[in-house]
Structure formats: C-alpha cells, structure tokens
mmCIF file of C-alpha atoms in Angstrom:
data_model
loop_
_atom_site.group_PDB
_atom_site.id
_atom_site.type_symbol
_atom_site.label_atom_id
_atom_site.label_comp_id
_atom_site.label_asym_id
_atom_site.label_seq_id
_atom_site.Cartn_x
_atom_site.Cartn_y
_atom_site.Cartn_z
ATOM 1 C CA ARG A 1022 0.000 0.000 0.000
ATOM 2 C CA PRO A 1023 1.500 3.393 -0.926
ATOM 3 C CA PRO A 1024 2.046 5.867 1.944
ATOM 4 C CA PRO A 1025 -0.677 8.491 2.372
ATOM 5 C CA ARG A 1026 -0.094 11.886 0.817
ATOM 6 C CA PHE A 1027 -0.483 14.986 2.959
ATOM 7 C CA ALA A 1028 -2.298 18.193 2.278
ATOM 8 C CA GLY A 1029 -0.910 21.707 2.702
ATOM 9 C CA SER A 1030 0.385 23.199 5.912
ATOM 10 C CA VAL A 1031 -3.046 24.054 7.320
ATOM 11 C CA GLN A 1032 -6.092 21.782 7.036
ATOM 12 C CA ARG A 1033 -9.520 21.705 8.622
ATOM 13 C CA CYS A 1034 -10.302 19.207 11.340
ATOM 14 C CA ARG A 1035 -12.723 16.563 10.025
ATOM 15 C CA LEU A 1036 -14.628 16.522 13.296
ATOM 16 C CA CYS A 1037 -15.191 20.185 14.085
ATOM 17 C CA MET A 1038 -14.043 21.842 10.818
ATOM 18 C CA SER A 1039 -11.708 24.240 12.617
ATOM 19 C CA ALA A 1040 -8.533 25.084 10.673
ATOM 20 C CA SER A 1041 -6.071 24.266 13.429
ATOM 21 C CA VAL A 1042 -4.665 20.932 12.237
ATOM 22 C CA LEU A 1043 -1.340 21.228 10.434
ATOM 23 C CA LEU A 1044 -1.406 18.069 8.307
ATOM 24 C CA GLU A 1045 -4.168 15.654 7.335
ATOM 25 C CA PRO A 1046 -3.763 12.510 5.215
ATOM 26 C CA ILE A 1047 -5.447 12.632 1.830
ATOM 27 C CA GLN A 1048 -7.256 9.490 0.728
ATOM 28 C CA THR A 1049 -5.747 7.964 -2.425
ATOM 29 C CA SER A 1050 -7.471 5.800 -4.990
ATOM 30 C CA SER A 1051 -5.769 2.682 -3.595
ATOM 31 C CA GLU A 1052 -7.238 3.264 -0.147
ATOM 32 C CA PRO A 1053 -10.922 2.655 0.558
ATOM 33 C CA ARG A 1054 -12.565 5.726 2.035
ATOM 34 C CA ALA A 1055 -13.440 5.310 5.682
ATOM 35 C CA PRO A 1056 -17.164 5.401 6.432
ATOM 36 C CA ARG A 1057 -18.484 8.655 7.802
ATOM 37 C CA ARG A 1058 -18.833 8.815 11.565
ATOM 38 C CA PRO A 1059 -22.462 9.235 12.649
ATOM 39 C CA ALA A 1060 -23.397 12.702 13.845
ATOM 40 C CA GLY A 1061 -22.469 13.208 17.476
ATOM 41 C CA ALA A 1062 -20.193 10.136 17.563
ATOM 42 C CA VAL A 1063 -16.939 11.987 18.276
ATOM 43 C CA ASN A 1064 -13.911 10.347 19.885
ATOM 44 C CA THR A 1065 -13.353 13.175 22.374
ATOM 45 C CA ALA A 1066 -9.933 12.017 23.609
ATOM 46 C CA ALA A 1067 -8.514 11.596 20.110
ATOM 47 C CA HIS A 1068 -10.059 14.873 18.997
ATOM 48 C CA THR A 1069 -8.523 16.811 21.899
ATOM 49 C CA SER A 1070 -5.154 15.147 21.364
ATOM 50 C CA LEU A 1071 -5.212 16.073 17.685
ATOM 51 C CA HIS A 1072 -5.776 19.747 18.398
ATOM 52 C CA ALA A 1073 -3.202 19.788 21.199
ATOM 53 C CA ALA A 1074 -0.541 18.427 18.842
ATOM 54 C CA ALA A 1075 -1.441 20.989 16.192
ATOM 55 C CA ALA A 1076 -1.329 23.846 18.715
ATOM 56 C CA ALA A 1077 2.090 22.717 19.947
ATOM 57 C CA ALA A 1078 3.453 22.568 16.410
ATOM 58 C CA ASN A 1079 2.102 26.044 15.643
ATOM 59 C CA SER A 1080 3.582 27.391 18.882
ATOM 60 C CA ASN A 1081 7.012 25.922 18.147
ATOM 61 C CA ALA A 1082 6.992 27.341 14.642
ATOM 62 C CA ALA A 1083 6.045 30.800 15.949
ATOM 63 C CA ALA A 1084 8.763 30.669 18.616
ATOM 64 C CA ALA A 1085 11.389 29.784 16.029
ATOM 65 C CA THR A 1086 10.259 32.667 13.824
ATOM 66 C CA ASN A 1087 10.355 35.108 16.736
ATOM 67 C CA LYS A 1088 13.836 34.033 17.715
ATOM 68 C CA THR A 1089 15.195 34.293 14.188
ATOM 69 C CA LYS A 1090 13.848 37.861 13.917
ATOM 70 C CA MET A 1091 14.902 38.780 17.445
ATOM 71 C CA PHE A 1092 16.919 41.915 16.601
ATOM 72 C CA LYS A 1093 16.685 42.292 12.825
ATOM 73 C CA LYS A 1094 14.284 45.228 13.163
ATOM 74 C CA PHE A 1095 14.817 45.915 16.850
ATOM 75 C CA ASP A 1096 13.743 49.400 17.935
ATOM 76 C CA PRO A 1097 14.202 50.085 21.681
ATOM 77 C CA ALA A 1098 11.392 52.640 21.695
ATOM 78 C CA GLU A 1099 8.913 49.966 20.605
ATOM 79 C CA ALA A 1100 10.481 46.682 21.718
ATOM 80 C CA VAL A 1101 11.468 47.520 25.305
ATOM 81 C CA SER A 1102 8.477 47.211 27.602
ATOM 82 C CA SER A 1103 10.236 47.956 30.912
ATOM 83 C CA ARG A 1104 13.611 48.635 32.510
ATOM 84 C CA SER A 1105 14.598 47.966 36.095
ATOM 85 C CA GLN A 1106 17.657 47.831 38.309
ATOM 86 C CA VAL A 1107 18.874 44.316 39.079
ATOM 87 C CA LYS A 1108 19.279 43.315 42.713
ATOM 88 C CA SER A 1109 22.792 42.458 43.833
ATOM 89 C CA SER A 1110 21.778 38.897 44.667
ATOM 90 C CA VAL A 1111 20.438 38.430 41.136
ATOM 91 C CA VAL A 1112 23.598 39.952 39.667
ATOM 92 C CA ARG A 1113 25.682 37.408 41.565
ATOM 93 C CA GLY A 1114 23.645 34.584 40.067
ATOM 94 C CA ILE A 1115 24.032 35.991 36.557
ATOM 95 C CA ARG A 1116 27.776 36.434 37.007
ATOM 96 C CA ALA A 1117 28.081 32.801 38.106
ATOM 97 C CA ALA A 1118 26.085 31.650 35.072
ATOM 98 C CA LEU A 1119 28.279 33.703 32.734
ATOM 99 C CA VAL A 1120 31.489 32.266 34.183
ATOM 100 C CA GLU A 1121 30.070 28.770 33.762
ATOM 101 C CA GLN A 1122 29.144 29.447 30.131
ATOM 102 C CA TYR A 1123 32.313 31.380 29.268
ATOM 103 C CA PRO A 1124 35.150 30.241 31.585
ATOM 104 C CA LEU A 1125 37.649 32.695 30.049
ATOM 105 C CA ILE A 1126 35.557 35.602 31.305
ATOM 106 C CA GLU A 1127 36.209 34.864 34.976
ATOM 107 C CA ASP A 1128 39.306 37.076 35.355
ATOM 108 C CA VAL A 1129 37.552 40.149 33.958
ATOM 109 C CA ILE A 1130 33.967 39.584 35.102
ATOM 110 C CA ASP A 1131 34.258 42.432 37.625
ATOM 111 C CA GLU A 1132 35.241 44.819 34.832
ATOM 112 C CA ILE A 1133 32.569 43.639 32.416
ATOM 113 C CA LEU A 1134 29.740 43.315 34.916
ATOM 114 C CA PRO A 1135 30.345 45.493 37.996
ATOM 115 C CA LYS A 1136 28.202 45.071 41.072
ATOM 116 C CA LYS A 1137 26.423 48.411 40.653
ATOM 117 C CA ASP A 1138 24.413 50.136 37.931
ATOM 118 C CA ILE A 1139 23.203 46.888 36.385
ATOM 119 C CA SER A 1140 19.784 46.986 34.757
ATOM 120 C CA MET A 1141 17.535 44.643 32.824
ATOM 121 C CA ALA A 1142 15.467 45.631 29.819
ATOM 122 C CA LYS A 1143 12.476 43.379 29.183
ATOM 123 C CA CYS A 1144 11.513 43.206 25.524
ATOM 124 C CA GLN A 1145 9.012 41.558 23.211
ATOM 125 C CA ASN A 1146 9.084 37.776 22.719
ATOM 126 C CA HIS A 1147 10.352 37.210 26.286
ATOM 127 C CA VAL A 1148 13.792 38.680 25.528
ATOM 128 C CA ASN A 1149 15.859 40.136 28.396
ATOM 129 C CA ILE A 1150 18.815 42.446 27.768
ATOM 130 C CA LEU A 1151 21.367 42.861 30.555
ATOM 131 C CA CYS A 1152 22.946 46.305 30.674
ATOM 132 C CA ALA A 1153 25.792 47.942 32.599
ATOM 133 C CA ALA A 1154 25.556 51.732 32.737
ATOM 134 C CA GLN A 1155 22.746 51.377 30.152
ATOM 135 C CA GLU A 1156 25.022 49.593 27.643
ATOM 136 C CA PRO A 1157 23.667 46.228 26.382
ATOM 137 C CA LEU A 1158 26.115 43.446 27.257
ATOM 138 C CA PHE A 1159 24.196 40.154 27.185
ATOM 139 C CA PHE A 1160 20.756 38.958 26.141
ATOM 140 C CA GLN A 1161 18.666 35.853 26.673
ATOM 141 C CA GLN A 1162 15.238 34.538 25.714
ATOM 142 C CA ARG A 1163 13.088 33.237 28.552
ATOM 143 C CA ASP A 1164 15.417 31.246 30.854
ATOM 144 C CA GLY A 1165 17.846 30.260 28.099
ATOM 145 C CA PRO A 1166 21.612 30.830 27.966
ATOM 146 C CA TRP A 1167 23.167 34.280 27.958
ATOM 147 C CA TYR A 1168 24.448 35.544 24.608
ATOM 148 C CA PRO A 1169 27.040 38.350 24.424
ATOM 149 C CA THR A 1170 26.391 41.409 22.281
ATOM 150 C CA LEU A 1171 28.777 41.975 19.400
ATOM 151 C CA ARG A 1172 30.077 45.223 20.872
ATOM 152 C CA LEU A 1173 31.168 43.310 23.958
ATOM 153 C CA VAL A 1174 32.676 40.508 21.848
ATOM 154 C CA HIS A 1175 34.702 43.042 19.869
ATOM 155 C CA ARG A 1176 36.116 44.551 23.071
ATOM 156 C CA ARG A 1177 36.721 41.221 24.809
ATOM 157 C CA LYS A 1178 37.408 38.825 21.954
ATOM 158 C CA SER A 1179 39.611 36.499 24.020
ATOM 159 C CA CYS A 1180 36.804 35.890 26.549
ATOM 160 C CA PHE A 1181 34.709 34.155 23.895
ATOM 161 C CA ALA A 1182 37.492 32.385 21.984
ATOM 162 C CA THR A 1183 36.297 28.915 22.974
ATOM 163 C CA SER A 1184 32.760 29.689 21.770
ATOM 164 C CA THR A 1185 33.719 30.830 18.263
ATOM 165 C CA TRP A 1186 33.261 29.216 14.846
ATOM 166 C CA GLN A 1187 34.503 30.651 11.556
ATOM 167 C CA THR A 1188 32.790 30.716 8.164
ATOM 168 C CA ASP A 1189 34.341 31.233 4.750
ATOM 169 C CA ALA A 1190 34.150 34.689 3.161
ATOM 170 C CA GLY A 1191 31.286 33.625 0.909
ATOM 171 C CA ALA A 1192 28.898 33.414 3.854
ATOM 172 C CA ILE A 1193 29.427 37.005 5.021
ATOM 173 C CA ARG A 1194 26.792 38.749 2.903
ATOM 174 C CA PHE A 1195 24.152 36.206 3.869
ATOM 175 C CA VAL A 1196 24.943 36.391 7.589
ATOM 176 C CA LEU A 1197 24.861 40.200 7.529
ATOM 177 C CA GLY A 1198 21.433 39.952 5.904
ATOM 178 C CA GLY A 1199 20.164 37.999 8.903
ATOM 179 C CA ALA A 1200 20.178 34.532 7.328
ATOM 180 C CA ASN A 1201 20.797 31.412 9.375
ATOM 181 C CA ILE A 1202 24.160 29.817 8.663
ATOM 182 C CA MET A 1203 24.567 26.606 6.688
ATOM 183 C CA CYS A 1204 27.013 23.756 7.236
ATOM 184 C CA PRO A 1205 29.123 24.270 4.061
ATOM 185 C CA GLY A 1206 30.119 27.719 5.316
ATOM 186 C CA PHE A 1207 32.011 26.045 8.162
ATOM 187 C CA THR A 1208 33.230 22.885 6.431
ATOM 188 C CA SER A 1209 34.800 24.618 3.428
ATOM 189 C CA GLU A 1210 38.551 25.146 3.223
ATOM 190 C CA ASP A 1211 38.372 28.588 4.868
ATOM 191 C CA GLY A 1212 35.829 27.616 7.506
ATOM 192 C CA ALA A 1213 36.797 26.429 10.995
ATOM 193 C CA LEU A 1214 35.099 24.451 13.753
ATOM 194 C CA ASP A 1215 37.867 24.621 16.331
ATOM 195 C CA HIS A 1216 35.613 24.042 19.331
ATOM 196 C CA ASP A 1217 33.017 21.348 19.948
ATOM 197 C CA LEU A 1218 29.869 23.219 21.000
ATOM 198 C CA PRO A 1219 26.745 21.267 21.967
ATOM 199 C CA LYS A 1220 23.388 21.830 20.317
ATOM 200 C CA GLY A 1221 21.538 24.761 21.875
ATOM 201 C CA SER A 1222 24.649 26.606 23.064
ATOM 202 C CA PRO A 1223 25.678 30.166 22.111
ATOM 203 C CA VAL A 1224 28.266 30.585 19.368
ATOM 204 C CA VAL A 1225 30.179 33.642 18.132
ATOM 205 C CA ILE A 1226 30.518 33.719 14.355
ATOM 206 C CA GLY A 1227 33.713 34.983 12.771
ATOM 207 C CA ALA A 1228 34.684 35.017 9.085
ATOM 208 C CA HIS A 1229 37.848 34.138 7.206
ATOM 209 C CA GLY A 1230 40.114 37.165 6.823
ATOM 210 C CA LYS A 1231 38.103 39.354 9.214
ATOM 211 C CA LYS A 1232 39.373 40.609 12.561
ATOM 212 C CA HIS A 1233 36.034 40.967 14.315
ATOM 213 C CA ALA A 1234 33.045 38.668 14.731
ATOM 214 C CA MET A 1235 30.020 39.330 12.547
ATOM 215 C CA ALA A 1236 27.239 37.503 14.404
ATOM 216 C CA VAL A 1237 26.113 35.685 17.536
ATOM 217 C CA GLY A 1238 23.856 32.684 17.237
ATOM 218 C CA GLN A 1239 22.621 29.393 18.644
ATOM 219 C CA VAL A 1240 24.086 26.029 17.647
ATOM 220 C CA LEU A 1241 21.555 23.829 15.852
ATOM 221 C CA MET A 1242 24.027 20.984 15.134
ATOM 222 C CA GLY A 1243 27.101 19.894 17.071
ATOM 223 C CA ARG A 1244 30.501 19.966 15.362
ATOM 224 C CA ASP A 1245 30.528 16.282 14.434
ATOM 225 C CA ALA A 1246 27.025 16.499 12.964
ATOM 226 C CA VAL A 1247 27.967 19.581 10.916
ATOM 227 C CA ARG A 1248 30.903 17.732 9.380
ATOM 228 C CA GLU A 1249 28.951 14.543 8.768
ATOM 229 C CA VAL A 1250 25.723 16.015 7.402
ATOM 230 C CA ASN A 1251 27.312 19.036 5.695
ATOM 231 C CA LYS A 1252 24.008 20.496 4.516
ATOM 232 C CA GLY A 1253 21.194 22.572 5.932
ATOM 233 C CA HIS A 1254 21.264 25.188 8.688
ATOM 234 C CA CYS A 1255 23.530 24.520 11.653
ATOM 235 C CA VAL A 1256 23.509 27.926 13.398
ATOM 236 C CA GLU A 1257 20.525 30.170 14.056
ATOM 237 C CA ASN A 1258 21.525 33.787 13.489
ATOM 238 C CA LEU A 1259 20.246 35.827 16.452
ATOM 239 C CA HIS A 1260 22.327 39.028 16.392
ATOM 240 C CA PHE A 1261 24.495 40.377 13.577
ATOM 241 C CA LEU A 1262 26.427 43.497 12.605
ATOM 242 C CA GLY A 1263 24.104 46.319 11.652
ATOM 243 C CA ASP A 1264 20.930 44.933 13.235
ATOM 244 C CA GLY A 1265 18.811 46.865 15.723
ATOM 245 C CA LEU A 1266 20.735 45.717 18.800
ATOM 246 C CA TRP A 1267 24.066 46.665 17.235
ATOM 247 C CA GLN A 1268 22.737 50.159 16.551
ATOM 248 C CA ALA A 1269 21.397 50.557 20.109
ATOM 249 C CA GLU A 1270 24.605 51.546 21.893
ATOM 250 C CA LYS A 1271 22.618 52.576 24.976
ATOM 251 C CA LEU A 1272 19.198 51.612 26.327
ATOM 252 C CA ASP A 1273 18.374 54.772 28.270
#
C-alpha cells in the first residue's frame, strides 16, 4: 500500500471543521474511504489530542520565527516594555552563570559586569537584555543561555574564543542579511570548527580574513554532525552586525 499523501500546511479538522490541524492525510485511490462517523459520535480524547498536537506545532513554529527575527528590526522605543535595576543577589547569580558558560571571562567579570548600575530591559518575545551603565552586554530569551552582544565581543574577543566558529568569506553577505548559517560555510577550506559546542549553546561567528566577529547565534548541530551532514542550517543567526541591537549603543 502506498504511503498516504499529505495536504498543505493548514487543514480543517474533520470533526469540528476548525482550521487548526497542520497536516491531514489525503485518501488515495488505492485506499478505501473510511465510512463517515455518525453525527455526534466523536472520539473526544482523540479529537482533543489532535488539536493539542497541532497547537504545539504552531507554537514551536512561531517561537522559532520570533527568535530568528529577534533583533533584525529591533527598535528600543517599541520593543522595550520595561527597565529595572537588578538586585545584587540576582547579579551574583548571573555572574556565576556567565562564568560557567564562558570560563575565560572569569578574570575580567568584575570589569565587564560590575556590582552596581546593572539593569535589565524586558523586551518583546520574552527577551531580556542585561545592561551595565545602560550599555547592552548580554541577552537571553526566557530562561535560556546568555548571549554576548557583538560590541562586547569586539572589546573582549579572548573571553569568547572557545565559543567561536569561523565561516568562509562567501557566507558574510548572507549572515549580515540575517540569514541562518549553513554547514558548508564552516566545512569549506576557509571555515573552521575549532571548538566542539553542543546543540543549543551560544556561538560567536567569525569570518575568514576578518578581525572581528560578525554575528552571535545558537548552535543547531554539534561539530561532528555539521561535518557529517554538511548540509542545511547549523547555526541560528540571532544578532548580527548592523541589526537593531548593534545600533542601540545605549538603552536609556
């Protein structure tokens, strides 16, 4: 029996006719059509489960879209909903998390993130931006890892050396346009995957022949997978040179 074909990305539920189900098998000529269910004879558990799965898929897709467009058109006047000073106890916890994520930052953490004048800007899509003297230094989404801003990376390049991958020069124009980064950009002769970063971790993106990093993103494939698969997106581009966060030198 041939596998069932699937309709477009959004289909109507056969039971309640709501358009919340992502995919629905289409009957083919080799498959006998199932008899219609009598009116009122609805499998409630299966029906609820079907809609729950569709809602989860839609939610995940929306979250991925929001993350990808995190700072591409970032405007502090519109995106920042509130700003507040961070308590010293909270600052200590953040500093500990940063040292754990970026061990090379430990010796200069007091200079980068002093104990006073630390604020948090809460933005759309559950994004938090950590600032020192109103300068954005790190950002995170929900309770995820902390990502450094490019201005900080440029000043403290050595602190993020073990979290850096390098693309070939051909990838630069795509990355600076906000595109996610594909495996061949790293596996080519001029690319470099010097550090094994697990899926979901922050990564600083450099480019062959360039002194400074051009983007900060999230690893979608570990180093071994990138080399083995060598196709598709392996880094989600969250923050790049020229985007809204780069242009916002201060959040005052």
